[in-house]
PDB file of C-alpha atoms in Angstrom:
ATOM      1  CA  MET A  46      11.274 -23.910 -12.385  1.00 49.00           C
ATOM      2  CA  ILE A  47       8.652 -23.991  -9.607  1.00 52.00           C
ATOM      3  CA  ASN A  48       7.943 -27.298  -7.910  1.00 56.00           C
ATOM      4  CA  ASN A  49       4.270 -28.321  -8.325  1.00 58.00           C
ATOM      5  CA  ARG A  50       3.666 -28.157  -4.602  1.00 61.00           C
ATOM      6  CA  TYR A  51       4.668 -24.493  -4.701  1.00 67.00           C
ATOM      7  CA  GLU A  52       2.356 -23.666  -7.651  1.00 75.00           C
ATOM      8  CA  LYS A  53       0.133 -21.369  -5.560  1.00 89.00           C
ATOM      9  CA  LEU A  54       2.679 -20.522  -2.877  1.00 96.00           C
ATOM     10  CA  VAL A  55       3.129 -16.827  -2.109  1.00 98.00           C
ATOM     11  CA  SER A  56       6.322 -15.720  -0.402  1.00 98.00           C
ATOM     12  CA  VAL A  57       5.789 -12.578   1.687  1.00 99.00           C
ATOM     13  CA  ILE A  58       9.110 -10.812   2.222  1.00 99.00           C
ATOM     14  CA  ILE A  59       9.477  -8.201   4.965  1.00 98.00           C
ATOM     15  CA  PRO A  60      12.648  -6.204   5.647  1.00 98.00           C
ATOM     16  CA  THR A  61      12.844  -5.074   9.265  1.00 98.00           C
ATOM     17  CA  TYR A  62      14.891  -2.929  11.611  1.00 96.00           C
ATOM     18  CA  ASN A  63      13.783  -2.197  15.184  1.00 97.00           C
ATOM     19  CA  SER A  64      10.175  -2.912  14.209  1.00 96.00           C
ATOM     20  CA  GLN A  65       8.794  -4.394  17.419  1.00 96.00           C
ATOM     21  CA  GLU A  66       5.983  -1.837  17.622  1.00 95.00           C
ATOM     22  CA  THR A  67       4.361  -2.908  14.341  1.00 97.00           C
ATOM     23  CA  ILE A  68       5.772  -6.259  13.202  1.00 98.00           C
ATOM     24  CA  GLU A  69       3.266  -8.452  15.047  1.00 97.00           C
ATOM     25  CA  LEU A  70       0.305  -6.570  13.590  1.00 97.00           C
ATOM     26  CA  CYS A  71       1.870  -7.009  10.155  1.00 98.00           C
ATOM     27  CA  LEU A  72       2.524 -10.736  10.595  1.00 98.00           C
ATOM     28  CA  ASN A  73      -0.925 -11.415  12.036  1.00 98.00           C
ATOM     29  CA  SER A  74      -2.501  -9.782   8.983  1.00 98.00           C
ATOM     30  CA  ILE A  75      -0.586 -12.243   6.791  1.00 98.00           C
ATOM     31  CA  LYS A  76      -1.765 -15.182   8.885  1.00 97.00           C
ATOM     32  CA  ARG A  77      -5.376 -13.996   8.457  1.00 97.00           C
ATOM     33  CA  GLN A  78      -5.252 -14.120   4.662  1.00 98.00           C
ATOM     34  CA  THR A  79      -7.993 -16.114   2.927  1.00 97.00           C
ATOM     35  CA  HIS A  80      -5.293 -17.655   0.710  1.00 97.00           C
ATOM     36  CA  SER A  81      -3.626 -20.402   2.743  1.00 93.00           C
ATOM     37  CA  GLN A  82      -0.441 -21.190   0.813  1.00 96.00           C
ATOM     38  CA  ILE A  83       1.879 -18.538   2.217  1.00 98.00           C
ATOM     39  CA  GLU A  84       5.413 -18.503   3.548  1.00 98.00           C
ATOM     40  CA  ILE A  85       6.694 -15.591   5.625  1.00 98.00           C
ATOM     41  CA  ILE A  86      10.289 -14.440   5.236  1.00 98.00           C
ATOM     42  CA  VAL A  87      11.578 -11.710   7.545  1.00 98.00           C
ATOM     43  CA  VAL A  88      14.976 -10.248   6.715  1.00 98.00           C
ATOM     44  CA  ASP A  89      16.197  -8.248   9.679  1.00 98.00           C
ATOM     45  CA  ASN A  90      18.976  -5.662   9.670  1.00 96.00           C
ATOM     46  CA  HIS A  91      20.338  -6.613  13.109  1.00 96.00           C
ATOM     47  CA  SER A  92      17.583  -5.051  15.208  1.00 96.00           C
ATOM     48  CA  ARG A  93      18.335  -4.085  18.790  1.00 96.00           C
ATOM     49  CA  ASP A  94      14.793  -4.622  20.043  1.00 96.00           C
ATOM     50  CA  GLU A  95      12.463  -7.647  20.124  1.00 97.00           C
ATOM     51  CA  THR A  96      11.750  -7.725  16.370  1.00 98.00           C
ATOM     52  CA  VAL A  97      13.588 -10.990  15.673  1.00 97.00           C
ATOM     53  CA  GLU A  98      12.077 -12.801  18.657  1.00 97.00           C
ATOM     54  CA  ILE A  99       8.563 -11.803  17.578  1.00 98.00           C
ATOM     55  CA  ALA A 100       9.149 -12.681  13.909  1.00 98.00           C
ATOM     56  CA  LYS A 101      10.482 -16.166  14.709  1.00 97.00           C
ATOM     57  CA  ARG A 102       7.019 -17.145  15.954  1.00 96.00           C
ATOM     58  CA  TYR A 103       5.583 -16.570  12.469  1.00 95.00           C
ATOM     59  CA  GLY A 104       8.137 -17.572   9.853  1.00 93.00           C
ATOM     60  CA  ARG A 105      11.732 -17.795   8.761  1.00 96.00           C
ATOM     61  CA  VAL A 106      14.051 -15.016   9.905  1.00 98.00           C
ATOM     62  CA  TYR A 107      17.362 -14.056   8.355  1.00 98.00           C
ATOM     63  CA  LEU A 108      19.881 -11.393   9.374  1.00 96.00           C
ATOM     64  CA  LYS A 109      21.003  -9.209   6.499  1.00 93.00           C
ATOM     65  CA  GLY A 110      21.754  -5.554   5.797  1.00 87.00           C
ATOM     66  CA  PRO A 111      22.539  -2.805   5.205  1.00 89.00           C
ATOM     67  CA  GLU A 112      19.542  -1.456   3.214  1.00 90.00           C
ATOM     68  CA  ARG A 113      16.026  -2.671   2.452  1.00 94.00           C
ATOM     69  CA  CYS A 114      16.747  -3.381  -1.243  1.00 95.00           C
ATOM     70  CA  VAL A 115      19.516  -5.766  -0.244  1.00 96.00           C
ATOM     71  CA  GLN A 116      17.186  -7.338   2.325  1.00 98.00           C
ATOM     72  CA  ARG A 117      14.357  -7.752  -0.189  1.00 98.00           C
ATOM     73  CA  ASN A 118      16.570  -9.327  -2.839  1.00 98.00           C
ATOM     74  CA  PHE A 119      18.055 -11.688  -0.280  1.00 98.00           C
ATOM     75  CA  GLY A 120      14.574 -12.705   0.851  1.00 98.00           C
ATOM     76  CA  ALA A 121      13.514 -13.296  -2.753  1.00 98.00           C
ATOM     77  CA  ARG A 122      16.467 -15.619  -3.317  1.00 98.00           C
ATOM     78  CA  GLU A 123      15.493 -17.625  -0.231  1.00 97.00           C
ATOM     79  CA  ALA A 124      11.824 -17.747  -1.236  1.00 97.00           C
ATOM     80  CA  LYS A 125      10.148 -20.835  -2.684  1.00 96.00           C
ATOM     81  CA  GLY A 126       6.933 -19.241  -3.925  1.00 96.00           C
ATOM     82  CA  LYS A 127       5.719 -18.712  -7.481  1.00 96.00           C
ATOM     83  CA  TYR A 128       4.617 -15.262  -6.339  1.00 97.00           C
ATOM     84  CA  LEU A 129       6.512 -12.675  -4.302  1.00 98.00           C
ATOM     85  CA  LEU A 130       4.897  -9.984  -2.154  1.00 99.00           C
ATOM     86  CA  PHE A 131       7.099  -7.281  -0.653  1.00 98.00           C
ATOM     87  CA  ILE A 132       5.720  -5.294   2.271  1.00 98.00           C
ATOM     88  CA  ASP A 133       7.148  -3.183   5.068  1.00 97.00           C
ATOM     89  CA  SER A 134       6.956  -4.038   8.733  1.00 97.00           C
ATOM     90  CA  ASP A 135       4.504  -1.211   9.446  1.00 97.00           C
ATOM     91  CA  MET A 136       1.943  -2.463   6.925  1.00 98.00           C
ATOM     92  CA  GLU A 137      -1.250  -4.409   7.601  1.00 98.00           C
ATOM     93  CA  LEU A 138      -2.931  -6.421   4.842  1.00 98.00           C
ATOM     94  CA  SER A 139      -6.686  -6.660   4.485  1.00 97.00           C
ATOM     95  CA  PRO A 140      -7.714 -10.362   4.512  1.00 97.00           C
ATOM     96  CA  ARG A 141      -8.227 -10.901   0.770  1.00 98.00           C
ATOM     97  CA  VAL A 142      -5.221  -9.011  -0.601  1.00 98.00           C
ATOM     98  CA  ILE A 143      -3.184 -12.064  -1.609  1.00 98.00           C
ATOM     99  CA  ASP A 144      -6.162 -13.976  -2.984  1.00 97.00           C
ATOM    100  CA  LYS A 145      -7.177 -10.990  -5.122  1.00 98.00           C
ATOM    101  CA  CYS A 146      -3.610 -10.507  -6.377  1.00 98.00           C
ATOM    102  CA  ILE A 147      -3.305 -14.117  -7.525  1.00 97.00           C
ATOM    103  CA  LYS A 148      -6.666 -14.110  -9.303  1.00 96.00           C
ATOM    104  CA  LYS A 149      -5.935 -10.800 -11.017  1.00 96.00           C
ATOM    105  CA  MET A 150      -2.480 -11.894 -12.083  1.00 95.00           C
ATOM    106  CA  GLU A 151      -3.574 -15.253 -13.455  1.00 94.00           C
ATOM    107  CA  LYS A 152      -6.595 -13.832 -15.291  1.00 94.00           C
ATOM    108  CA  HIS A 153      -4.681 -11.042 -17.033  1.00 94.00           C
ATOM    109  CA  LYS A 154      -1.174 -12.598 -17.196  1.00 93.00           C
ATOM    110  CA  LEU A 155       0.410  -9.661 -15.383  1.00 95.00           C
ATOM    111  CA  GLY A 156       3.960  -9.193 -14.227  1.00 93.00           C
ATOM    112  CA  GLY A 157       3.158  -7.040 -11.198  1.00 97.00           C
ATOM    113  CA  ILE A 158       0.264  -5.691  -9.158  1.00 98.00           C
ATOM    114  CA  ILE A 159      -0.285  -2.413  -7.322  1.00 98.00           C
ATOM    115  CA  ILE A 160      -2.020  -2.660  -3.941  1.00 97.00           C
ATOM    116  CA  PRO A 161      -3.472   0.709  -2.852  1.00 96.00           C
ATOM    117  CA  GLU A 162      -2.495   2.032   0.573  1.00 96.00           C
ATOM    118  CA  ILE A 163      -4.195   4.106   3.206  1.00 95.00           C
ATOM    119  CA  SER A 164      -2.309   5.795   6.032  1.00 94.00           C
ATOM    120  CA  ILE A 165      -3.183   5.209   9.676  1.00 94.00           C
ATOM    121  CA  GLY A 166      -1.577   7.382  12.315  1.00 93.00           C
ATOM    122  CA  LYS A 167      -1.891   9.706  15.266  1.00 93.00           C
ATOM    123  CA  GLY A 168      -1.846  13.469  15.248  1.00 95.00           C
ATOM    124  CA  TYR A 169      -2.475  16.264  12.781  1.00 97.00           C
ATOM    125  CA  TRP A 170       0.344  15.505  10.332  1.00 96.00           C
ATOM    126  CA  ALA A 171      -0.558  11.825  10.130  1.00 96.00           C
ATOM    127  CA  ARG A 172      -4.079  12.805   9.084  1.00 96.00           C
ATOM    128  CA  CYS A 173      -2.620  15.169   6.473  1.00 96.00           C
ATOM    129  CA  LYS A 174      -0.507  12.283   5.136  1.00 94.00           C
ATOM    130  CA  ALA A 175      -3.616  10.071   5.027  1.00 95.00           C
ATOM    131  CA  LEU A 176      -5.407  12.686   2.939  1.00 95.00           C
ATOM    132  CA  GLU A 177      -2.449  12.839   0.558  1.00 92.00           C
ATOM    133  CA  ARG A 178      -2.262   9.073   0.101  1.00 92.00           C
ATOM    134  CA  ILE A 179      -5.956   8.816  -0.781  1.00 93.00           C
ATOM    135  CA  CYS A 180      -5.331  11.210  -3.684  1.00 92.00           C
ATOM    136  CA  TYR A 181      -2.849   8.767  -5.209  1.00 91.00           C
ATOM    137  CA  HIS A 182      -5.271   5.861  -5.565  1.00 92.00           C
ATOM    138  CA  GLY A 183      -5.358   4.913  -9.242  1.00 87.00           C
ATOM    139  CA  ASP A 184      -2.353   7.077 -10.150  1.00 87.00           C
ATOM    140  CA  ASP A 185       0.214   4.895 -11.952  1.00 83.00           C
ATOM    141  CA  ALA A 186       2.847   7.642 -11.742  1.00 82.00           C
ATOM    142  CA  ILE A 187       2.861   7.523  -7.933  1.00 88.00           C
ATOM    143  CA  GLU A 188       1.746   4.036  -6.889  1.00 92.00           C
ATOM    144  CA  ALA A 189       4.185   1.166  -7.401  1.00 94.00           C
ATOM    145  CA  ALA A 190       3.730  -2.581  -7.698  1.00 97.00           C
ATOM    146  CA  ARG A 191       4.716  -4.797  -4.785  1.00 97.00           C
ATOM    147  CA  PHE A 192       3.278  -8.181  -5.872  1.00 98.00           C
ATOM    148  CA  PHE A 193       5.173  -9.983  -8.659  1.00 98.00           C
ATOM    149  CA  THR A 194       5.587 -13.345 -10.268  1.00 96.00           C
ATOM    150  CA  ARG A 195       8.902 -14.881  -9.376  1.00 96.00           C
ATOM    151  CA  GLU A 196       9.732 -15.083 -13.079  1.00 95.00           C
ATOM    152  CA  THR A 197       9.175 -11.354 -13.620  1.00 96.00           C
ATOM    153  CA  PHE A 198      11.099 -10.295 -10.530  1.00 97.00           C
ATOM    154  CA  PHE A 199      14.252 -12.198 -11.424  1.00 97.00           C
ATOM    155  CA  LYS A 200      14.029 -11.386 -15.127  1.00 97.00           C
ATOM    156  CA  VAL A 201      14.448  -7.686 -14.278  1.00 97.00           C
ATOM    157  CA  ASN A 202      17.087  -8.495 -11.606  1.00 96.00           C
ATOM    158  CA  GLY A 203      15.013  -7.483  -8.598  1.00 97.00           C
ATOM    159  CA  TYR A 204      15.499  -4.262  -6.652  1.00 97.00           C
ATOM    160  CA  ASP A 205      18.380  -1.950  -7.506  1.00 95.00           C
ATOM    161  CA  GLU A 206      20.626  -2.223  -4.462  1.00 94.00           C
ATOM    162  CA  ASN A 207      22.268   1.100  -5.272  1.00 90.00           C
ATOM    163  CA  LEU A 208      19.009   2.956  -4.628  1.00 89.00           C
ATOM    164  CA  VAL A 209      17.787   4.147  -1.238  1.00 84.00           C
ATOM    165  CA  ALA A 210      14.931   6.287  -2.549  1.00 84.00           C
ATOM    166  CA  ALA A 211      12.365   5.452  -5.255  1.00 90.00           C
ATOM    167  CA  ASP A 212      13.430   1.794  -5.368  1.00 93.00           C
ATOM    168  CA  ASP A 213       9.802   0.683  -5.716  1.00 93.00           C
ATOM    169  CA  TRP A 214       9.194   3.121  -8.591  1.00 93.00           C
ATOM    170  CA  ASP A 215      12.376   1.925 -10.260  1.00 93.00           C
ATOM    171  CA  LEU A 216      11.350  -1.735 -10.114  1.00 96.00           C
ATOM    172  CA  SER A 217       7.889  -1.006 -11.504  1.00 95.00           C
ATOM    173  CA  GLN A 218       9.383   1.021 -14.366  1.00 93.00           C
ATOM    174  CA  ARG A 219      11.798  -1.763 -15.278  1.00 94.00           C
ATOM    175  CA  VAL A 220       8.994  -4.353 -15.187  1.00 96.00           C
ATOM    176  CA  LYS A 221       6.958  -2.278 -17.648  1.00 94.00           C
ATOM    177  CA  LYS A 222       9.952  -1.585 -19.894  1.00 92.00           C
ATOM    178  CA  SER A 223      10.621  -5.330 -20.045  1.00 94.00           C
ATOM    179  CA  GLY A 224       7.231  -5.886 -21.656  1.00 93.00           C
ATOM    180  CA  PHE A 225       5.191  -6.956 -18.637  1.00 93.00           C
ATOM    181  CA  SER A 226       1.899  -5.319 -17.698  1.00 94.00           C
ATOM    182  CA  ILE A 227       1.114  -4.033 -14.218  1.00 96.00           C
ATOM    183  CA  GLY A 228      -2.413  -4.178 -12.822  1.00 96.00           C
ATOM    184  CA  ARG A 229      -4.074  -3.215  -9.564  1.00 96.00           C
ATOM    185  CA  ILE A 230      -6.563  -4.542  -7.056  1.00 97.00           C
ATOM    186  CA  SER A 231      -9.014  -2.673  -4.846  1.00 94.00           C
ATOM    187  CA  CYS A 232      -8.198  -4.383  -1.522  1.00 95.00           C
ATOM    188  CA  LEU A 233      -6.124  -2.157   0.724  1.00 95.00           C
ATOM    189  CA  ILE A 234      -2.941  -2.114   2.722  1.00 97.00           C
ATOM    190  CA  LYS A 235      -3.006  -0.063   5.902  1.00 97.00           C
ATOM    191  CA  HIS A 236       0.249   1.815   6.397  1.00 96.00           C
ATOM    192  CA  HIS A 237       0.734   2.548  10.102  1.00 95.00           C
ATOM    193  CA  GLU A 238       2.604   5.845  10.286  1.00 91.00           C
ATOM    194  CA  GLY A 239       2.527   6.123  14.078  1.00 91.00           C
ATOM    195  CA  THR A 240       2.814   9.660  15.421  1.00 92.00           C
ATOM    196  CA  LEU A 241       4.034  11.520  12.363  1.00 92.00           C
ATOM    197  CA  SER A 242       5.843  14.836  12.796  1.00 94.00           C
ATOM    198  CA  LEU A 243       6.671  17.400  10.152  1.00 95.00           C
ATOM    199  CA  VAL A 244      10.343  17.303  11.135  1.00 95.00           C
ATOM    200  CA  ARG A 245      10.454  13.526  10.761  1.00 92.00           C
ATOM    201  CA  THR A 246       8.998  13.537   7.263  1.00 94.00           C
ATOM    202  CA  MET A 247      11.328  16.363   6.218  1.00 96.00           C
ATOM    203  CA  LYS A 248      14.369  14.418   7.441  1.00 94.00           C
ATOM    204  CA  LYS A 249      13.217  11.419   5.428  1.00 92.00           C
ATOM    205  CA  LYS A 250      12.820  13.478   2.244  1.00 93.00           C
ATOM    206  CA  TYR A 251      16.191  15.143   2.841  1.00 94.00           C
ATOM    207  CA  LEU A 252      17.860  11.717   2.956  1.00 90.00           C
ATOM    208  CA  TYR A 253      15.988  10.630  -0.160  1.00 90.00           C
ATOM    209  CA  GLY A 254      17.053  13.823  -1.929  1.00 90.00           C
ATOM    210  CA  GLN A 255      20.692  12.965  -1.256  1.00 88.00           C
ATOM    211  CA  THR A 256      20.314   9.585  -2.965  1.00 86.00           C
ATOM    212  CA  ILE A 257      17.832  10.283  -5.780  1.00 88.00           C
ATOM    213  CA  SER A 258      20.383  11.087  -8.513  1.00 86.00           C
ATOM    214  CA  ARG A 259      20.729   7.490  -9.699  1.00 86.00           C
ATOM    215  CA  TYR A 260      16.971   7.129 -10.109  1.00 86.00           C
ATOM    216  CA  ILE A 261      16.799  10.389 -12.083  1.00 87.00           C
ATOM    217  CA  LYS A 262      19.517   9.164 -14.450  1.00 86.00           C
ATOM    218  CA  LYS A 263      17.663   5.898 -15.044  1.00 86.00           C
ATOM    219  CA  HIS A 264      14.163   7.301 -15.539  1.00 83.00           C
ATOM    220  CA  ARG A 265      14.343  10.854 -16.854  1.00 78.00           C
ATOM    221  CA  ASN A 266      11.046  10.543 -18.728  1.00 77.00           C
ATOM    222  CA  GLU A 267       9.096   9.793 -15.544  1.00 77.00           C
ATOM    223  CA  ILE A 268      10.568  12.562 -13.390  1.00 76.00           C
ATOM    224  CA  ARG A 269       8.181  15.311 -14.475  1.00 74.00           C
ATOM    225  CA  LYS A 270       5.128  13.314 -13.463  1.00 75.00           C
ATOM    226  CA  GLN A 271       6.533  11.874 -10.241  1.00 75.00           C
ATOM    227  CA  PHE A 272       8.276  14.961  -8.844  1.00 77.00           C
ATOM    228  CA  ASN A 273       5.842  17.603 -10.044  1.00 77.00           C
ATOM    229  CA  PRO A 274       4.464  19.485  -6.990  1.00 75.00           C
ATOM    230  CA  LEU A 275       1.276  20.204  -8.990  1.00 77.00           C
ATOM    231  CA  ARG A 276       0.333  16.580  -9.572  1.00 81.00           C
ATOM    232  CA  ARG A 277      -2.732  15.682 -11.588  1.00 82.00           C
ATOM    233  CA  ALA A 278      -3.913  13.526  -8.680  1.00 86.00           C
ATOM    234  CA  TYR A 279      -4.483  16.616  -6.536  1.00 89.00           C
ATOM    235  CA  PHE A 280      -6.730  18.282  -9.100  1.00 88.00           C
ATOM    236  CA  LYS A 281      -8.554  15.026  -9.790  1.00 89.00           C
ATOM    237  CA  ASN A 282      -9.415  14.736  -6.083  1.00 89.00           C
ATOM    238  CA  TRP A 283     -10.188  18.399  -5.445  1.00 89.00           C
ATOM    239  CA  LYS A 284     -13.606  17.560  -3.988  1.00 92.00           C
ATOM    240  CA  LYS A 285     -12.031  15.358  -1.287  1.00 91.00           C
ATOM    241  CA  LEU A 286      -9.541  18.096  -0.466  1.00 93.00           C
ATOM    242  CA  ALA A 287     -12.249  20.764  -0.395  1.00 94.00           C
ATOM    243  CA  LYS A 288     -14.286  18.748   2.128  1.00 95.00           C
ATOM    244  CA  ASP A 289     -11.441  18.884   4.654  1.00 96.00           C
ATOM    245  CA  PRO A 290      -9.798  22.335   4.394  1.00 96.00           C
ATOM    246  CA  PHE A 291      -8.144  22.052   7.813  1.00 96.00           C
ATOM    247  CA  HIS A 292      -6.053  19.035   6.835  1.00 96.00           C
ATOM    248  CA  THR A 293      -5.744  20.127   3.201  1.00 96.00           C
ATOM    249  CA  LEU A 294      -3.911  23.248   4.404  1.00 97.00           C
ATOM    250  CA  GLY A 295      -1.568  21.066   6.449  1.00 96.00           C
ATOM    251  CA  PHE A 296      -1.118  18.745   3.484  1.00 94.00           C
ATOM    252  CA  ILE A 297      -0.021  21.696   1.327  1.00 95.00           C
ATOM    253  CA  VAL A 298       2.410  22.909   3.993  1.00 97.00           C
ATOM    254  CA  MET A 299       3.770  19.388   4.433  1.00 96.00           C
ATOM    255  CA  LYS A 300       4.336  18.912   0.674  1.00 93.00           C
ATOM    256  CA  LEU A 301       6.083  22.273   0.368  1.00 95.00           C
ATOM    257  CA  CYS A 302       8.369  21.344   3.265  1.00 96.00           C
ATOM    258  CA  GLU A 303       9.019  17.880   1.816  1.00 94.00           C
ATOM    259  CA  PHE A 304       9.898  19.263  -1.609  1.00 93.00           C
ATOM    260  CA  GLY A 305      12.150  21.840   0.026  1.00 94.00           C
ATOM    261  CA  ALA A 306      13.907  19.216   2.143  1.00 95.00           C
ATOM    262  CA  GLY A 307      14.279  16.843  -0.790  1.00 92.00           C
ATOM    263  CA  GLY A 308      15.661  19.648  -2.952  1.00 92.00           C
ATOM    264  CA  ALA A 309      18.137  20.619  -0.245  1.00 94.00           C
ATOM    265  CA  GLY A 310      19.311  17.035   0.018  1.00 92.00           C
ATOM    266  CA  PHE A 311      19.709  16.794  -3.757  1.00 90.00           C
ATOM    267  CA  ILE A 312      21.708  20.044  -3.897  1.00 92.00           C
ATOM    268  CA  LYS A 313      23.982  18.874  -1.101  1.00 88.00           C
ATOM    269  CA  SER A 314      24.604  15.572  -2.899  1.00 85.00           C
ATOM    270  CA  LYS A 315      25.688  17.482  -5.999  1.00 80.00           C
ATOM    271  CA  TRP A 316      27.598  20.416  -4.608  1.00 78.00           C
ATOM    272  CA  GLY A 317      27.939  19.962  -0.861  1.00 62.00           C
ATOM    273  CA  ARG A 318      30.683  18.312   1.122  1.00 54.00           C
TER     274      ARG A 318
END
């Protein structure tokens, strides 16, 4: 049961690892929120840079690993808020995100809320990724909730600590299957990609492919929509893609490479050594 003085408290939980380049921007965006009742909880996986020193100036810092799902669940258990917001250390909140989430959740009695993201980065591939992310706005198959009531989060047992990939999709699916509704707001999160390379994104998808089997077993009915290379979102946003053919071409190349890398990782997890 939530203490009355925590009735409007929002606990923002951030897993970190060697995040000194972006963590201060992230934490400052939380401090600039129009909603004032916020606690910041940083759960760091033993960073070797200045992440912990920076984070200590803004909120409580804990050391915990080895993966972000473990870090998030640990942070949730330490949290005092009625509401839980999970973000990454390279994310920047627009000033009214938390206020809008609370109002939306209380008005419609929701269990979770999707906050749309836009990508910010340097270089050609980062701009291709930004174009891709815009296509997903409003697509429930791709976007996942990251703002929850405390009650909802613990009722579904939080993040699955056996997942490395698709953990956010998994949580959203379990929230919906438990009878809670998920809504969305229009305020944005900026996702700072840095200088994104094609090789880097392929390595990430390869790793995810190696660990995706558990998610597939849990949510077979959602796989076709989420892993379909010809997603409805692309056709729905064809005008946006047509206006920027230079980056649309790169976006197509990037997706083909990502699907190939993810598939290779999946095959290795099944039949490789």
